[in-house]
Tab-separated table of C-alpha atoms in Angstrom:
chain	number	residue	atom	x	y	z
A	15	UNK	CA	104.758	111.452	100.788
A	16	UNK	CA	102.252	109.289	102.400
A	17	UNK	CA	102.169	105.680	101.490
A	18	UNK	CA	98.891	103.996	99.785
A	19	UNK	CA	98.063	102.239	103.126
A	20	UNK	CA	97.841	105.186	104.892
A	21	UNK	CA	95.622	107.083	102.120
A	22	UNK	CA	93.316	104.378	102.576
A	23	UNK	CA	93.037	104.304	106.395
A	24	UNK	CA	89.150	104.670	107.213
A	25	UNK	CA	86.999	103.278	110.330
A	26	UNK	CA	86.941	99.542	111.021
A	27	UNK	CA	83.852	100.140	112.757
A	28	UNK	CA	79.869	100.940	111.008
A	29	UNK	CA	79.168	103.293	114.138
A	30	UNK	CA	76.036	104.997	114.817
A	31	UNK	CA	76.694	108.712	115.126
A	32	UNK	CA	80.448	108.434	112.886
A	33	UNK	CA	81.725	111.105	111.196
A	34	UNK	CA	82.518	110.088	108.077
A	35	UNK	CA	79.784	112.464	106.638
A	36	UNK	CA	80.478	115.366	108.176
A	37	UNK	CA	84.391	115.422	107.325
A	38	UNK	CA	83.716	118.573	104.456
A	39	UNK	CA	81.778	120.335	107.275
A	40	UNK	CA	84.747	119.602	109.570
A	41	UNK	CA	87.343	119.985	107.401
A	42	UNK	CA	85.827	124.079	106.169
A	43	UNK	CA	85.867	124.653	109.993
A	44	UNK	CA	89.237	124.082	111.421
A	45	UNK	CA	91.487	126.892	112.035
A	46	UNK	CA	94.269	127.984	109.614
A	47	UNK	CA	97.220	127.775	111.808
A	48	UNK	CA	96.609	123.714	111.551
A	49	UNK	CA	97.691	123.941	107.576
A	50	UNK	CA	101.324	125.238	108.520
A	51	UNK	CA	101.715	123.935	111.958
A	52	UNK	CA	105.041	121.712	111.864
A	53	UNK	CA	104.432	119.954	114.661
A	54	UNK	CA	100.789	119.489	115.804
A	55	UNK	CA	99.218	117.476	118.568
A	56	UNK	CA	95.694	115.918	118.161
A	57	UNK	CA	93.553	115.015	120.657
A	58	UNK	CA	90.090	113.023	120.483
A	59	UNK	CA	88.672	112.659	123.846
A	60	UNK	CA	85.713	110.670	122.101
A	61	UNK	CA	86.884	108.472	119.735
A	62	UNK	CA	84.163	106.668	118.585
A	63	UNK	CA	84.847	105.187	114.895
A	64	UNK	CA	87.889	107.379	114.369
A	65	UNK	CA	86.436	108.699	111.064
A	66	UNK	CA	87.966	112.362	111.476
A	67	UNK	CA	91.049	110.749	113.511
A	68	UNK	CA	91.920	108.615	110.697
A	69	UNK	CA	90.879	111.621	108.018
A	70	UNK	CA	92.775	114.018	110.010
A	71	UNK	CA	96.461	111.800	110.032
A	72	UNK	CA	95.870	111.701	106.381
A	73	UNK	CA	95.207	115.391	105.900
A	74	UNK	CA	98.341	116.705	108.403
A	75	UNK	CA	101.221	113.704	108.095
A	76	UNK	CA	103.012	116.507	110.195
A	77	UNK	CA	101.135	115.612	113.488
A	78	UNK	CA	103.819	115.056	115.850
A	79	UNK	CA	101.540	112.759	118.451
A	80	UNK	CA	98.129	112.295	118.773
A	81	UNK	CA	96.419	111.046	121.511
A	82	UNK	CA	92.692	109.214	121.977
A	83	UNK	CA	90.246	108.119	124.253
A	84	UNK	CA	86.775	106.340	124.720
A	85	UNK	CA	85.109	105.024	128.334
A	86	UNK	CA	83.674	102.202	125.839
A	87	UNK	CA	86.388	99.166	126.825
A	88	UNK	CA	85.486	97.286	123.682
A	89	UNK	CA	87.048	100.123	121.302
A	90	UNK	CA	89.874	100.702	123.805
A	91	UNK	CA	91.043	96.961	122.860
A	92	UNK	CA	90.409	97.193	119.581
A	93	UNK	CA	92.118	100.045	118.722
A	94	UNK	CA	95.023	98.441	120.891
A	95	UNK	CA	94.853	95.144	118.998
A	96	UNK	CA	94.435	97.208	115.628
A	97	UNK	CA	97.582	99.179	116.614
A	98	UNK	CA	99.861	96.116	118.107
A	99	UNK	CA	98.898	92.954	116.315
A	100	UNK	CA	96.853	93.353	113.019
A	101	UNK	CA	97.827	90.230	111.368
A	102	UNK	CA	96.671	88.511	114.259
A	103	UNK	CA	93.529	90.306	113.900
A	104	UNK	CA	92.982	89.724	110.829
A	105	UNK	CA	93.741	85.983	110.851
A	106	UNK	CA	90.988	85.653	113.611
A	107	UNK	CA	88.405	87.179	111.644
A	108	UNK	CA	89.525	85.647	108.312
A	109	UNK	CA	88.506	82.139	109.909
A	110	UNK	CA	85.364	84.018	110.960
A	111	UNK	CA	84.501	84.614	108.025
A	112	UNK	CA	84.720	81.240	106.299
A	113	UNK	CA	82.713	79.593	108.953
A	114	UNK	CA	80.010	82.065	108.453
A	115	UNK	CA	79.939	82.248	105.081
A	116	UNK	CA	79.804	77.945	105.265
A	117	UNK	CA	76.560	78.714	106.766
A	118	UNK	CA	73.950	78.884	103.622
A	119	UNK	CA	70.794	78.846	105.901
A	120	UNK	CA	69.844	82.193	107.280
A	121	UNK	CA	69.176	80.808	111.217
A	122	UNK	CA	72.238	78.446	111.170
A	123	UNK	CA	73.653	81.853	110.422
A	124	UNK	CA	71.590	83.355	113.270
A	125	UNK	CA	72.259	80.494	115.646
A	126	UNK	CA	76.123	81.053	114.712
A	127	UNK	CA	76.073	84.558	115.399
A	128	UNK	CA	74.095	83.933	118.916
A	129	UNK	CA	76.690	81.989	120.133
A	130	UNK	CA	79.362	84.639	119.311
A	131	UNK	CA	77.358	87.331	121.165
A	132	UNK	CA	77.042	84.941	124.397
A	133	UNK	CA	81.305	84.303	124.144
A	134	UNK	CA	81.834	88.279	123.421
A	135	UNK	CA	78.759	88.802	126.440
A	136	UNK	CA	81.089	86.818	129.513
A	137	UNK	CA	83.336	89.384	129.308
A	138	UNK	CA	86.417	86.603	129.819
A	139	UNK	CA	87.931	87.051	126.459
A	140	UNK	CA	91.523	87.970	126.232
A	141	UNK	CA	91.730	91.714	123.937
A	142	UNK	CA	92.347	89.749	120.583
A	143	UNK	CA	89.339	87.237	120.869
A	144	UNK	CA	87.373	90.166	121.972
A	145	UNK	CA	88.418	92.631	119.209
A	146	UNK	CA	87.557	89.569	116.574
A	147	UNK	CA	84.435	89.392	117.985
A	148	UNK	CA	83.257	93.266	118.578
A	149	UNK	CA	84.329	93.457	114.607
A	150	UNK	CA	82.228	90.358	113.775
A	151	UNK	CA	79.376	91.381	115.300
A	152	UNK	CA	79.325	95.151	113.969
A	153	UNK	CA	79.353	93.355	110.389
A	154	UNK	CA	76.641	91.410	111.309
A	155	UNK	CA	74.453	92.730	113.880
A	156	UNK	CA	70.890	94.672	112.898
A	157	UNK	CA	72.191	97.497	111.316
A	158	UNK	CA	75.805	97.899	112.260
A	159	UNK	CA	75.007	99.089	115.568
A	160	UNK	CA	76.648	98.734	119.327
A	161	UNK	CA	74.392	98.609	121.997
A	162	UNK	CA	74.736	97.138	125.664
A	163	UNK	CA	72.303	97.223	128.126
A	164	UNK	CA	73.156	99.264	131.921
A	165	UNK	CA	75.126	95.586	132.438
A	166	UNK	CA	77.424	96.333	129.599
A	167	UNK	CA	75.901	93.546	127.343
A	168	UNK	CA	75.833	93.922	123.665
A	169	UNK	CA	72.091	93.021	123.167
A	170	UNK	CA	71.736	94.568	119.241
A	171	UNK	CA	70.449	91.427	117.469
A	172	UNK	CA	70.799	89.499	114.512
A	173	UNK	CA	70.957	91.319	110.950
A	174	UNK	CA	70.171	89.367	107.641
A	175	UNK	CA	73.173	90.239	105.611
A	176	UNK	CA	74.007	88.308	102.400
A	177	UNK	CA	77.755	88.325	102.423
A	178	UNK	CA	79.147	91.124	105.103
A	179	UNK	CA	82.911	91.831	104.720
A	180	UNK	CA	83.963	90.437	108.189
A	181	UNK	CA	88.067	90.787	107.182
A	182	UNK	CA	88.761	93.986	105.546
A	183	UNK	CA	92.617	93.366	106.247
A	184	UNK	CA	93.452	96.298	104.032
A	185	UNK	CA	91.684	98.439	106.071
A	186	UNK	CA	93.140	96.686	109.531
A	187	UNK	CA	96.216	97.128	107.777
A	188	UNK	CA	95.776	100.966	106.843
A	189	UNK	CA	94.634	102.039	110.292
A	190	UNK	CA	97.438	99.963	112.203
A	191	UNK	CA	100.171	102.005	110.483
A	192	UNK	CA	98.283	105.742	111.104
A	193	UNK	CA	97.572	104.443	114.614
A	194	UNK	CA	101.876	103.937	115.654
A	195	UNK	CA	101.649	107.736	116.240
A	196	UNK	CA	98.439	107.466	118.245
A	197	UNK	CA	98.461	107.037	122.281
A	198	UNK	CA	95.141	105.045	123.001
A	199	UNK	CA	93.619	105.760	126.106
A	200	UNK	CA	90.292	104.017	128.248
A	201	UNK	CA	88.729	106.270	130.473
A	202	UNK	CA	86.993	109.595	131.232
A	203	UNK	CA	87.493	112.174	128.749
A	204	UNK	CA	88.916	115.159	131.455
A	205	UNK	CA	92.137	112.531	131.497
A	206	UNK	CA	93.164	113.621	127.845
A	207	UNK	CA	94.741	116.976	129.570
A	208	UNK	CA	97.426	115.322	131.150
A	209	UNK	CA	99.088	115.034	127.636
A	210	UNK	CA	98.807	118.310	126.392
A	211	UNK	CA	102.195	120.163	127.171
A	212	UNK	CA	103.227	124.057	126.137
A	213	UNK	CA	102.655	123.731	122.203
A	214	UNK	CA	98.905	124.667	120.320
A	215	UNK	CA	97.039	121.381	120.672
A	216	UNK	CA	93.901	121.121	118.977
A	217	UNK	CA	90.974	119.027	120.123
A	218	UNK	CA	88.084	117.394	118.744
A	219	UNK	CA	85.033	116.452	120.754
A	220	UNK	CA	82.503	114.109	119.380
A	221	UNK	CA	80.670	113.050	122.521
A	222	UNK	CA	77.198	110.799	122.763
A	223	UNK	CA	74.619	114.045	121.249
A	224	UNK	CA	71.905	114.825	122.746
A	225	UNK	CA	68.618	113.210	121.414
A	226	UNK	CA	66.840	115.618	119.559
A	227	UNK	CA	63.190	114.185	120.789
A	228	UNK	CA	62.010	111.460	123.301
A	229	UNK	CA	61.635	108.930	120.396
A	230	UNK	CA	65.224	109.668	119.594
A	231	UNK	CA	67.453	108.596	122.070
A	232	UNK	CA	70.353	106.974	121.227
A	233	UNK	CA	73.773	106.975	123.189
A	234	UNK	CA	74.156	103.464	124.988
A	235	UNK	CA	77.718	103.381	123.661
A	236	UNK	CA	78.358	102.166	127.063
A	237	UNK	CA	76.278	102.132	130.719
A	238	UNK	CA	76.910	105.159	131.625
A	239	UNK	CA	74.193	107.657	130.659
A	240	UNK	CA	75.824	110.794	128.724
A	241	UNK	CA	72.947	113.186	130.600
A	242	UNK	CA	72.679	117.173	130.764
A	243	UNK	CA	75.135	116.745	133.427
A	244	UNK	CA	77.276	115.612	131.694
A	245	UNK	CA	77.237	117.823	128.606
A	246	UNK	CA	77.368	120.486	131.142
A	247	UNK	CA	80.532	119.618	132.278
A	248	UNK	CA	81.927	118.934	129.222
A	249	UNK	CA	81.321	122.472	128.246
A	250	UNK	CA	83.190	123.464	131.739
A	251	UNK	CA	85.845	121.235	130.101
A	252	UNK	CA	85.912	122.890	126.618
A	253	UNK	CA	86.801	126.635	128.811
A	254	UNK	CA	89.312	124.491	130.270
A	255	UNK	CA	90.841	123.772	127.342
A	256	UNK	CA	89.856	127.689	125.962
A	257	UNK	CA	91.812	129.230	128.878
A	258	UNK	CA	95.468	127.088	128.198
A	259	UNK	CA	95.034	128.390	124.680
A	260	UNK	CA	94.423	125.758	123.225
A	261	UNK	CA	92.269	125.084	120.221
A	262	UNK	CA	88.921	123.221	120.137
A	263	UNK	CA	85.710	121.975	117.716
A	264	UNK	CA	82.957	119.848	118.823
A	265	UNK	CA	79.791	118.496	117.498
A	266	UNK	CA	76.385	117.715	119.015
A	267	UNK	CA	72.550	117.411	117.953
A	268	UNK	CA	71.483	120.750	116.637
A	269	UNK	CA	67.847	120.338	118.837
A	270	UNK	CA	66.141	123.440	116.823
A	271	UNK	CA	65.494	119.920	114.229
A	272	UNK	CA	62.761	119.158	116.658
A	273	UNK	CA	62.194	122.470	118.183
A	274	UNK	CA	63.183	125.937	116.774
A	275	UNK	CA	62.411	127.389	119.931
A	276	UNK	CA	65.124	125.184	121.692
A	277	UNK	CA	68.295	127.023	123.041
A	278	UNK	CA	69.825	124.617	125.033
A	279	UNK	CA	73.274	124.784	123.451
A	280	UNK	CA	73.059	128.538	122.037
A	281	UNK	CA	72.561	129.075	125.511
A	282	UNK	CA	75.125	126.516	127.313
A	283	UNK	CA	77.986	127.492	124.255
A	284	UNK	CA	77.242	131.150	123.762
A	285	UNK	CA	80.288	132.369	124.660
A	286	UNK	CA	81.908	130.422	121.872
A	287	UNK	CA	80.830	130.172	118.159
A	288	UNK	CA	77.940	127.968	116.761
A	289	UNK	CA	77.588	126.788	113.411
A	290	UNK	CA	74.936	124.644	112.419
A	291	UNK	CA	75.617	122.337	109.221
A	292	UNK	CA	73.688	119.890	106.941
A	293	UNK	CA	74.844	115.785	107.748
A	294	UNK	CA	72.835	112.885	107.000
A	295	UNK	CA	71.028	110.346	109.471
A	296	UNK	CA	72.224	107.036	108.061
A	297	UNK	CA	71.062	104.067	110.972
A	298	UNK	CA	67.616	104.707	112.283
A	299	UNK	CA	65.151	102.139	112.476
A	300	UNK	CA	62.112	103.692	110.433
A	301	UNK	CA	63.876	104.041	107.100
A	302	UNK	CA	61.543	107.344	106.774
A	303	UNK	CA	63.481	109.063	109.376
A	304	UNK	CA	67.084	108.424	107.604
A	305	UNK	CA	67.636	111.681	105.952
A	306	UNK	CA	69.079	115.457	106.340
A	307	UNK	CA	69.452	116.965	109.423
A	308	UNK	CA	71.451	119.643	111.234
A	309	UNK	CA	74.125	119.500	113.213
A	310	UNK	CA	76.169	121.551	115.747
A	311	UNK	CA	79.917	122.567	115.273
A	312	UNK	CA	80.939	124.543	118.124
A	313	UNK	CA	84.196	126.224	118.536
A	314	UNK	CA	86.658	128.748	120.366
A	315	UNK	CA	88.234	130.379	117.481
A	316	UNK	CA	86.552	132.789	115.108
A	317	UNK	CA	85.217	132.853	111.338
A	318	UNK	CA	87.845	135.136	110.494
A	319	UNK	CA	90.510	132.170	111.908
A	320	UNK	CA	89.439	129.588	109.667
């Protein structure tokens, strides 16, 4: 039986692009064999948020190993930190916390949170201070987001929050425990096959989506720019992974929102199967634009398989 703490595991992170909305979607789409697997391995090449990761530990407690990745250093150490040393974590940003909520005026609040961004920006901060301050700044920041610049600089600015939660220990908590079965790794995504081994694994790819217009564009997760190059190799990945026999499902921007006449992934994925689902745009800028969309699942196994 699972404990409370790991019933309540759910991302640390407000990420732009998380999956917390489409878990139902997700969850309707996975193949059968998962549901009486004994020993299952889970892989997330792009970890993001960890919505489905942390969903998915809840959902099969008989995952023998999991193992994730992200090129984005800042959620490497956090995870790490998250995993290793939570109450140390959570001490950090409890003292945070006070300090900014001392601050009654909205730009001593600013000014406090401008400093933070210029400590988290020199990129000399041991994995602890930095994790403190990543977390910080996603409470605090316009709109939850994480954006750096092509120097790796978080440049989102200030947001005018009353009270933000900056210490959710329950949650740090929560996720540590799910995460002592989880291998955390920092790099590019082809590296998660070196630990897949004879059994079924089953991956889940969540990479930057392509921008469904011009006006759209939205993946500076990190400086490297997530381009049709590189979803085209991703899909040479994915029949990677198809020929070992293993089991895949990814997402991406369903483009036909923009353009019905736009192919680009029935085209690139057509050999595999393409289901296109209702989510929800929750951080956009216009407030207009935050609504329902479509979105891609795309996977190797069959209708009749899930």
């Amino acid at each position: 039986m699972q404990s409370i703490s790991q019933r309540n595991a759910k991302p640390f992170l407000k990420w732009a692009g998380g999956k917390a909305q489409l878990i139902n979607p997700i969850s309707e789409s996975l193949p059968k064999h998962l549901y009486s697997s004994k020993n299952l391995i889970y892989i997330e090449p792009f970890i993001g948020s960890g919505a489905l990761l942390f969903w998915f530990l809840r959902t099969f407690p008989n995952t023998q190993k999991a193992i994730i990745n992200d090129i984005n250093p800042d959620l490497y150490k956090a995870y790490c930190v998250i995993k290793g040393e939570p109450e140390n974590l959570i001490k950090d940003l409890s003292l945070l916390q006070t300090r900014y909520y001392s601050l009654k005026n909205e730009e001593e609040r600013k000014d406090f949170f401008l400093t933070k961004r210029e400590e988290f920006n020199t990129r000399k901060l041991d994995s602890l201070k930095n994790s403190a301050l990543l977390i910080f700044m996603n409470r605090t920041c316009y709109n939850g987001l994480y954006r750096v610049n092509s120097k790796g600089l978080f440049n989102v600015p200030f947001g005018k929050y009353k009270n933000p939660k900056i210490c959710d220990a329950d949650t740090i908590r929560c996720d540590s425990q799910l995460l002592q079965k989880v291998t955390i790794l920092n790099g590019d995504y082809s590296e998660t096959l070196n630990y897949i081994d004879s059994k079924k694994t089953f991956f889940y790819f969540d990479p930057p989506y392509k921008p469904i217009s011009k006006s759209s564009s939205f993946n500076a997760y990190a400086a490297d720019i997530f381009d049709d190059k590189e979803q085209e190799r991703l899909k040479d990945f994915c029949k990677k992974i198809d020929s070992l026999g293993h089991s895949f499902l990814l997402s991406n921007s369903d483009l036909k929102n923009h353009d019905s006449e736009n192919e680009y992934f029935d085209n690139l994925y057509k050999e595999f199967n393409i289901k296109r689902v209702k989510a929800r745009r929750s951080i956009n800028s216009n407030s207009t634009k935050r609504g329902e969309i479509f979105e891609l699942l795309i996977s190797n196994y069959s209708s009749e398989t899930i």
